[in-house]
GROMACS .gro file of C-alpha atoms in nm:
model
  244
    1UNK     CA    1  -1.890   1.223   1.121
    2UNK     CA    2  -1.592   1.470   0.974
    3UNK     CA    3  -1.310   1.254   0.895
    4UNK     CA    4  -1.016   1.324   1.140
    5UNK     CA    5  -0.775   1.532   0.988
    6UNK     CA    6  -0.480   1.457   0.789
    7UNK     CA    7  -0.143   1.480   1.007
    8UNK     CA    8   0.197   1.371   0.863
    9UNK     CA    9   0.214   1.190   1.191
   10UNK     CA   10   0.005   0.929   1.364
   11UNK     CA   11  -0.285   1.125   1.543
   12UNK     CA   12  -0.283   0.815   1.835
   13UNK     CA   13  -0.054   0.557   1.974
   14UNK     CA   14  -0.131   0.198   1.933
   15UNK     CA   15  -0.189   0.040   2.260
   16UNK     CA   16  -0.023  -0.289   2.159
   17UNK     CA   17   0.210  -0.346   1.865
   18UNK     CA   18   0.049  -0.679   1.653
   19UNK     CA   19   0.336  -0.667   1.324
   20UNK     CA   20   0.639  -0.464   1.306
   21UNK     CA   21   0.795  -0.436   0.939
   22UNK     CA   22   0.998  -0.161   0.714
   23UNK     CA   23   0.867  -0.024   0.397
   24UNK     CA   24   1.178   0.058   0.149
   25UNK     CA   25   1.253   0.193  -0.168
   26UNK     CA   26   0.860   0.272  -0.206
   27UNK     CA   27   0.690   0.369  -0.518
   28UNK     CA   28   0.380   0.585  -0.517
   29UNK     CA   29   0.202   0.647  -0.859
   30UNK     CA   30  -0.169   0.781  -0.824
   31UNK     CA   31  -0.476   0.870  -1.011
   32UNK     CA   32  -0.741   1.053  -0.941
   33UNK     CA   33  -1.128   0.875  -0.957
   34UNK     CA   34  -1.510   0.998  -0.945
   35UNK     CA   35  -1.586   0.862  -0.577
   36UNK     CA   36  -1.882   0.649  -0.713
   37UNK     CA   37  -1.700   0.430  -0.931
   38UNK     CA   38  -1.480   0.252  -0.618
   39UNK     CA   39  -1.786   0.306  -0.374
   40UNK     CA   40  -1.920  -0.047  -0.452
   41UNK     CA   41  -1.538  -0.211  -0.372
   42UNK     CA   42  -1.481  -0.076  -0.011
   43UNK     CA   43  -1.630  -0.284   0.306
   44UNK     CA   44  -1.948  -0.184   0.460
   45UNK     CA   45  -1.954   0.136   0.668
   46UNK     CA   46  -1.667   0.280   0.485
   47UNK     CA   47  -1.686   0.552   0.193
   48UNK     CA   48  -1.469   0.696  -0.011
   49UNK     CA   49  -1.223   0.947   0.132
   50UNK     CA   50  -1.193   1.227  -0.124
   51UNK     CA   51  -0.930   1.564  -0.161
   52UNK     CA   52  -1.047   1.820  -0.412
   53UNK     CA   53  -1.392   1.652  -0.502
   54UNK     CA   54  -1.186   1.351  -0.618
   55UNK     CA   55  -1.123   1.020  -0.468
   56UNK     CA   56  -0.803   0.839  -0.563
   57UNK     CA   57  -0.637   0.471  -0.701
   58UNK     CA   58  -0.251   0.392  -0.602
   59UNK     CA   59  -0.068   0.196  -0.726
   60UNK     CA   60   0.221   0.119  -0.457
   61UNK     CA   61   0.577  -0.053  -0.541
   62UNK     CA   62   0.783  -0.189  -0.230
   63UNK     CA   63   1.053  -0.392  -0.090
   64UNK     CA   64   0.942  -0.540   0.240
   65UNK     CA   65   1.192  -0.594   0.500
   66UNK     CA   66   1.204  -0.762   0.853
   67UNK     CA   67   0.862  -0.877   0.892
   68UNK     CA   68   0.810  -0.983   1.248
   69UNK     CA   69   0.507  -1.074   1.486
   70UNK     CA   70   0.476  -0.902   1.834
   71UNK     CA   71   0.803  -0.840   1.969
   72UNK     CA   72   0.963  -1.119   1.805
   73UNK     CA   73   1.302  -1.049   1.579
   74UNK     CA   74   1.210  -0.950   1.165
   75UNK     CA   75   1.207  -1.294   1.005
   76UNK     CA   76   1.574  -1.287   0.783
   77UNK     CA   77   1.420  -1.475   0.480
   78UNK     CA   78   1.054  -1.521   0.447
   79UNK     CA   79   1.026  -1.171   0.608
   80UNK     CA   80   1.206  -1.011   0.311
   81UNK     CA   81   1.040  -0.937  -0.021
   82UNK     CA   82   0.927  -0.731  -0.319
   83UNK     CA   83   0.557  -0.622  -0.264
   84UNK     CA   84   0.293  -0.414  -0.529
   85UNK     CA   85  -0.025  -0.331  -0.438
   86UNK     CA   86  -0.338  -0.156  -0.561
   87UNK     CA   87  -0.533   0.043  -0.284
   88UNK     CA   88  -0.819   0.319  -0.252
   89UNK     CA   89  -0.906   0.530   0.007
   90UNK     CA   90  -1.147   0.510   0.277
   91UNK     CA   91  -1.311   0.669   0.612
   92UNK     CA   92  -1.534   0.457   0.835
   93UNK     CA   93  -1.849   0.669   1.042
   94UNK     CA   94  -1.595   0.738   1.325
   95UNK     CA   95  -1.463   0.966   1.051
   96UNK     CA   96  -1.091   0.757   1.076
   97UNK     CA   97  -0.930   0.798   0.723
   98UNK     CA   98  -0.733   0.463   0.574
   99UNK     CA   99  -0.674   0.263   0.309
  100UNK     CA  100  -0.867  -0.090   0.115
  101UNK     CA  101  -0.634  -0.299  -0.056
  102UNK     CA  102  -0.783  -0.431  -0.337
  103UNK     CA  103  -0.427  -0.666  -0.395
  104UNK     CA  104  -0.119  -0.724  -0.303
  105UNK     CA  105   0.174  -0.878  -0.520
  106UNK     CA  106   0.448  -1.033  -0.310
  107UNK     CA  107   0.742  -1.270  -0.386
  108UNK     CA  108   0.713  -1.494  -0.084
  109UNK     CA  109   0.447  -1.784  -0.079
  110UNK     CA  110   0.426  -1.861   0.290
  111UNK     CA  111   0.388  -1.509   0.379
  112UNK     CA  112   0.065  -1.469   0.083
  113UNK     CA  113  -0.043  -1.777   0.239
  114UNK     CA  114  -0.060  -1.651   0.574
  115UNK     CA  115  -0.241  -1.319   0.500
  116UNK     CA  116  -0.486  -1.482   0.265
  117UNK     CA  117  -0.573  -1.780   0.538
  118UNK     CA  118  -0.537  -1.567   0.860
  119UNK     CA  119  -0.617  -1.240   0.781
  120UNK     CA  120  -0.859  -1.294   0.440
  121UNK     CA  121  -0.607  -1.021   0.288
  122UNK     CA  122  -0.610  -1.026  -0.104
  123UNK     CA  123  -0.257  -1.150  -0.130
  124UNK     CA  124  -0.107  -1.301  -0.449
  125UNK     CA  125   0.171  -1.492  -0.497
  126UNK     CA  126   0.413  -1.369  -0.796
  127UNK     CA  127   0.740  -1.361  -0.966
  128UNK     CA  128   0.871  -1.014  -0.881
  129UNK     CA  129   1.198  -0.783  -0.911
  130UNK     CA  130   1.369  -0.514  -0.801
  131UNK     CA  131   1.677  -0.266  -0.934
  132UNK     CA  132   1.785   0.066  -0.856
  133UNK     CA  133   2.142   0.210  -0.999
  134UNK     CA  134   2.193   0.604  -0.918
  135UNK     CA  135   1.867   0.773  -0.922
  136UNK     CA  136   1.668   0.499  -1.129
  137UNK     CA  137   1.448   0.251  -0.977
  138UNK     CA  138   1.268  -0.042  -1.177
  139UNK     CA  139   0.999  -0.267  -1.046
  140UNK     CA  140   0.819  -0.558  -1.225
  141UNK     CA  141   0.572  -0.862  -1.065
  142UNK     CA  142   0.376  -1.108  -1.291
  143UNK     CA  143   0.137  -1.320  -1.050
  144UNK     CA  144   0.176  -1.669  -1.036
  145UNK     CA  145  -0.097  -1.730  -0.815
  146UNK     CA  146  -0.408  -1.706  -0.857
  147UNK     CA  147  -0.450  -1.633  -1.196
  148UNK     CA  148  -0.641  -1.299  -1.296
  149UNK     CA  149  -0.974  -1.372  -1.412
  150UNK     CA  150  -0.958  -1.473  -1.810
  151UNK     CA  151  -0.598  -1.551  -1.787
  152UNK     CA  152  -0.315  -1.404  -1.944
  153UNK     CA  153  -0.145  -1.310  -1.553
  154UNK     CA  154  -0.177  -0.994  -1.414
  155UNK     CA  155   0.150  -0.775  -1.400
  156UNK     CA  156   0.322  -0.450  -1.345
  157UNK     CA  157   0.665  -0.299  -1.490
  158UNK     CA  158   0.734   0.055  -1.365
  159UNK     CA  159   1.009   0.258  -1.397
  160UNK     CA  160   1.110   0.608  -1.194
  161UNK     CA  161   1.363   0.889  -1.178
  162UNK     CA  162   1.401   0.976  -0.837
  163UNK     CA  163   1.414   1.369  -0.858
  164UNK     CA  164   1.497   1.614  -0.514
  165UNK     CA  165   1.328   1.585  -0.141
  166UNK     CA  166   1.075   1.761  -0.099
  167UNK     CA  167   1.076   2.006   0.161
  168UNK     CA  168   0.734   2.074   0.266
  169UNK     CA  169   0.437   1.795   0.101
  170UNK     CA  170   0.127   1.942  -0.042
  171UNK     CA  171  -0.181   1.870   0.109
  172UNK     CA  172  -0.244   1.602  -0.169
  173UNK     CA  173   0.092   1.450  -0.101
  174UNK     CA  174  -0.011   1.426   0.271
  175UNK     CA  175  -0.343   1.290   0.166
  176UNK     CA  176  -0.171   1.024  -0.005
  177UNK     CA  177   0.105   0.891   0.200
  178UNK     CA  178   0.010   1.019   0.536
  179UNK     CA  179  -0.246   0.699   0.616
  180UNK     CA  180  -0.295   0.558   0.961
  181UNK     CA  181  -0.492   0.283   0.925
  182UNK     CA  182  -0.598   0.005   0.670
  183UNK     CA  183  -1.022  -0.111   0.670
  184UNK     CA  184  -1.078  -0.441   0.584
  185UNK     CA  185  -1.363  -0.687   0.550
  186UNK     CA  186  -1.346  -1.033   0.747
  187UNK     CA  187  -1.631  -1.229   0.769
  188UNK     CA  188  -1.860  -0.998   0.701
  189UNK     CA  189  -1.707  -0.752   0.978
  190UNK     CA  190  -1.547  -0.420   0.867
  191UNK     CA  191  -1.181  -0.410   1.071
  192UNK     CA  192  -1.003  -0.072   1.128
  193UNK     CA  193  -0.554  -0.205   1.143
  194UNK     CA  194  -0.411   0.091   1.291
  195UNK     CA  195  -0.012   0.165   1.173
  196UNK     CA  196   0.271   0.423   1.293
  197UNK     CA  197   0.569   0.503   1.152
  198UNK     CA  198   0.784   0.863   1.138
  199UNK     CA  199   0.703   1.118   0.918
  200UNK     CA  200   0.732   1.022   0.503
  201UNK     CA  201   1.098   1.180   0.343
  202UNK     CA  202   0.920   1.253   0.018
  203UNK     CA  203   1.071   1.302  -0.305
  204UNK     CA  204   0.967   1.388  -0.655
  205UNK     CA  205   0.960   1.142  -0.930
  206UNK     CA  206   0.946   1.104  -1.324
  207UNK     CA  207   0.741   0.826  -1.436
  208UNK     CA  208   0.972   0.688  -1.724
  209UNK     CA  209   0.761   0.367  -1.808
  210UNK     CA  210   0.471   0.180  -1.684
  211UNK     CA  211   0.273  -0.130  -1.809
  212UNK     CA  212   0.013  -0.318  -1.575
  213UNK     CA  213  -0.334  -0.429  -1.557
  214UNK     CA  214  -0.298  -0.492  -1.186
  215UNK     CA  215  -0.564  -0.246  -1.180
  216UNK     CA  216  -0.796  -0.370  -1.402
  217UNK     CA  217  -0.729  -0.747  -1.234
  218UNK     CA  218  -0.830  -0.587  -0.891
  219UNK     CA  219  -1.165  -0.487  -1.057
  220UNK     CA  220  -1.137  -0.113  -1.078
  221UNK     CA  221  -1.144   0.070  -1.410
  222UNK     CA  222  -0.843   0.158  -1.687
  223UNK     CA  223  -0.672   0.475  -1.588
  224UNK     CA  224  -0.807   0.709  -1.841
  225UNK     CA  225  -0.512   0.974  -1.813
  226UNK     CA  226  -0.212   1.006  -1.641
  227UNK     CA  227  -0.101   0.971  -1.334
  228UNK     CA  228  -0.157   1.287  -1.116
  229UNK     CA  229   0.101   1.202  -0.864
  230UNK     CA  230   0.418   1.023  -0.896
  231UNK     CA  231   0.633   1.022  -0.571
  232UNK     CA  232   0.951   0.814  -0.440
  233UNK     CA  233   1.078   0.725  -0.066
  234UNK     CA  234   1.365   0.603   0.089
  235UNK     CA  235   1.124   0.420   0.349
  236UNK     CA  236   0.976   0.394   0.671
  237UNK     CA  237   1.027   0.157   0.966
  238UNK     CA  238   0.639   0.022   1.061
  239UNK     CA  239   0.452  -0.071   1.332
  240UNK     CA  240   0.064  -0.215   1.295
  241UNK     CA  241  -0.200  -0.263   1.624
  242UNK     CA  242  -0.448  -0.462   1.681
  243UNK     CA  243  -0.734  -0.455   1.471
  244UNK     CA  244  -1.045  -0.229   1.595
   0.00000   0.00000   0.00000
């Protein structure tokens, strides 16, 4: 089937709302990938979801905010937290574009705990920060738990330059940020998460430093080059359905 097409807003309503959160202060730094080197890392029934011949590997810095269940208040504490993750992306054969998460990073044990138990999502405990003074923003995680295969602990430190807004995304950018659903595998059973949330307020960004091997740890290969996209929002609040 054609994938659906890319909208900078969600192209259906959820029918019930399973997680409510806010993304803030989020990080996008990209590369671009040959689809069949990440075909063998996405669930069954789902291929890679490619722009210009090219498939793409993010690398996503966040501060998580108010996570809360149903229609139950954000939790204060536990519900607030520093998150990194590495995803690719995917469309399923009902041509509905998303996202895999190869890992997350994120500050808070219980929460990891819960995703990794309940949901079988590839969360990993870690020590993790956050700073932003004027336009610069700084982000570093180094996992605690589990280790990365072979040791040594997996981390990230990136740094940005938060440049203007931009007015009107490419279709790239859209293809990037503008992702309404996350496919996962659990037990054996590919799962379609549906999420809405308003319209991204996208700015450019200068990548001023960056040293990880979350990407390596989450099995996919060393970026080669450099980042073709590096992009900076103020956030978005969140809501996630039921999984399909």
């Amino acid at each position: 089937m054609t994938p659906e097409p890319v909208t900078p807003e969600p192209p259906r309503p959820l029918r019930r709302t399973l997680l409510h959160q806010s993304w803030l202060d989020v990080a996008f730094v990209h590369w671009a990938v040959a689809p069949e080197s990440v075909g063998g890392l996405l669930p069954r029934g789902v291929r890679p979801d490619v722009y210009g011949g090219a498939t793409y590997v993010g690398l996503i810095a966040l501060r998580m905010h108010r996570v809360g269940w149903l229609g139950l208040p954000g939790v204060p504490y536990f519900g607030n937290f520093p998150e990194t993750n590495v995803r690719l992306y995917s469309v399923d054969g009902r041509g509905r574009r998303g996202v895999v998460f190869r890992s997350f990073e994120a500050s808070r044990l219980l929460p990891v705990l819960i995703a990794r138990l309940g949901f079988r999502l590839p969360y990993m405990w870690a020590e993790m920060s956050f700073h932003r003074k004027g336009d610069g923003v700084d982000y570093a995680t180094r996992r605690r738990w589990p280790r990365a295969e072979g040791g040594g602990g997996a981390h990230a430190r990136l740094g940005l330059r938060v440049g203007e807004r931009i007015a009107e995304p490419s279709g790239l950018e859209d293809f990037l940020t503008a992702r309404w659903g996350m496919h996962s595998d659990r037990h054996g059973r590919t799962l379609y998460l549906p999420n809405v949330h308003p319209p991204w307020r996208l700015h450019r960004a200068e990548l001023l430093h960056l040293d990880e091997n979350l990407i390596t740890a989450a099995g996919l290969p060393c970026p080669a080059a450099p980042p073709v996209s590096v992009l900076f929002s103020p956030g978005v609040p969140v809501r996630f359905g039921t999984p399909a």
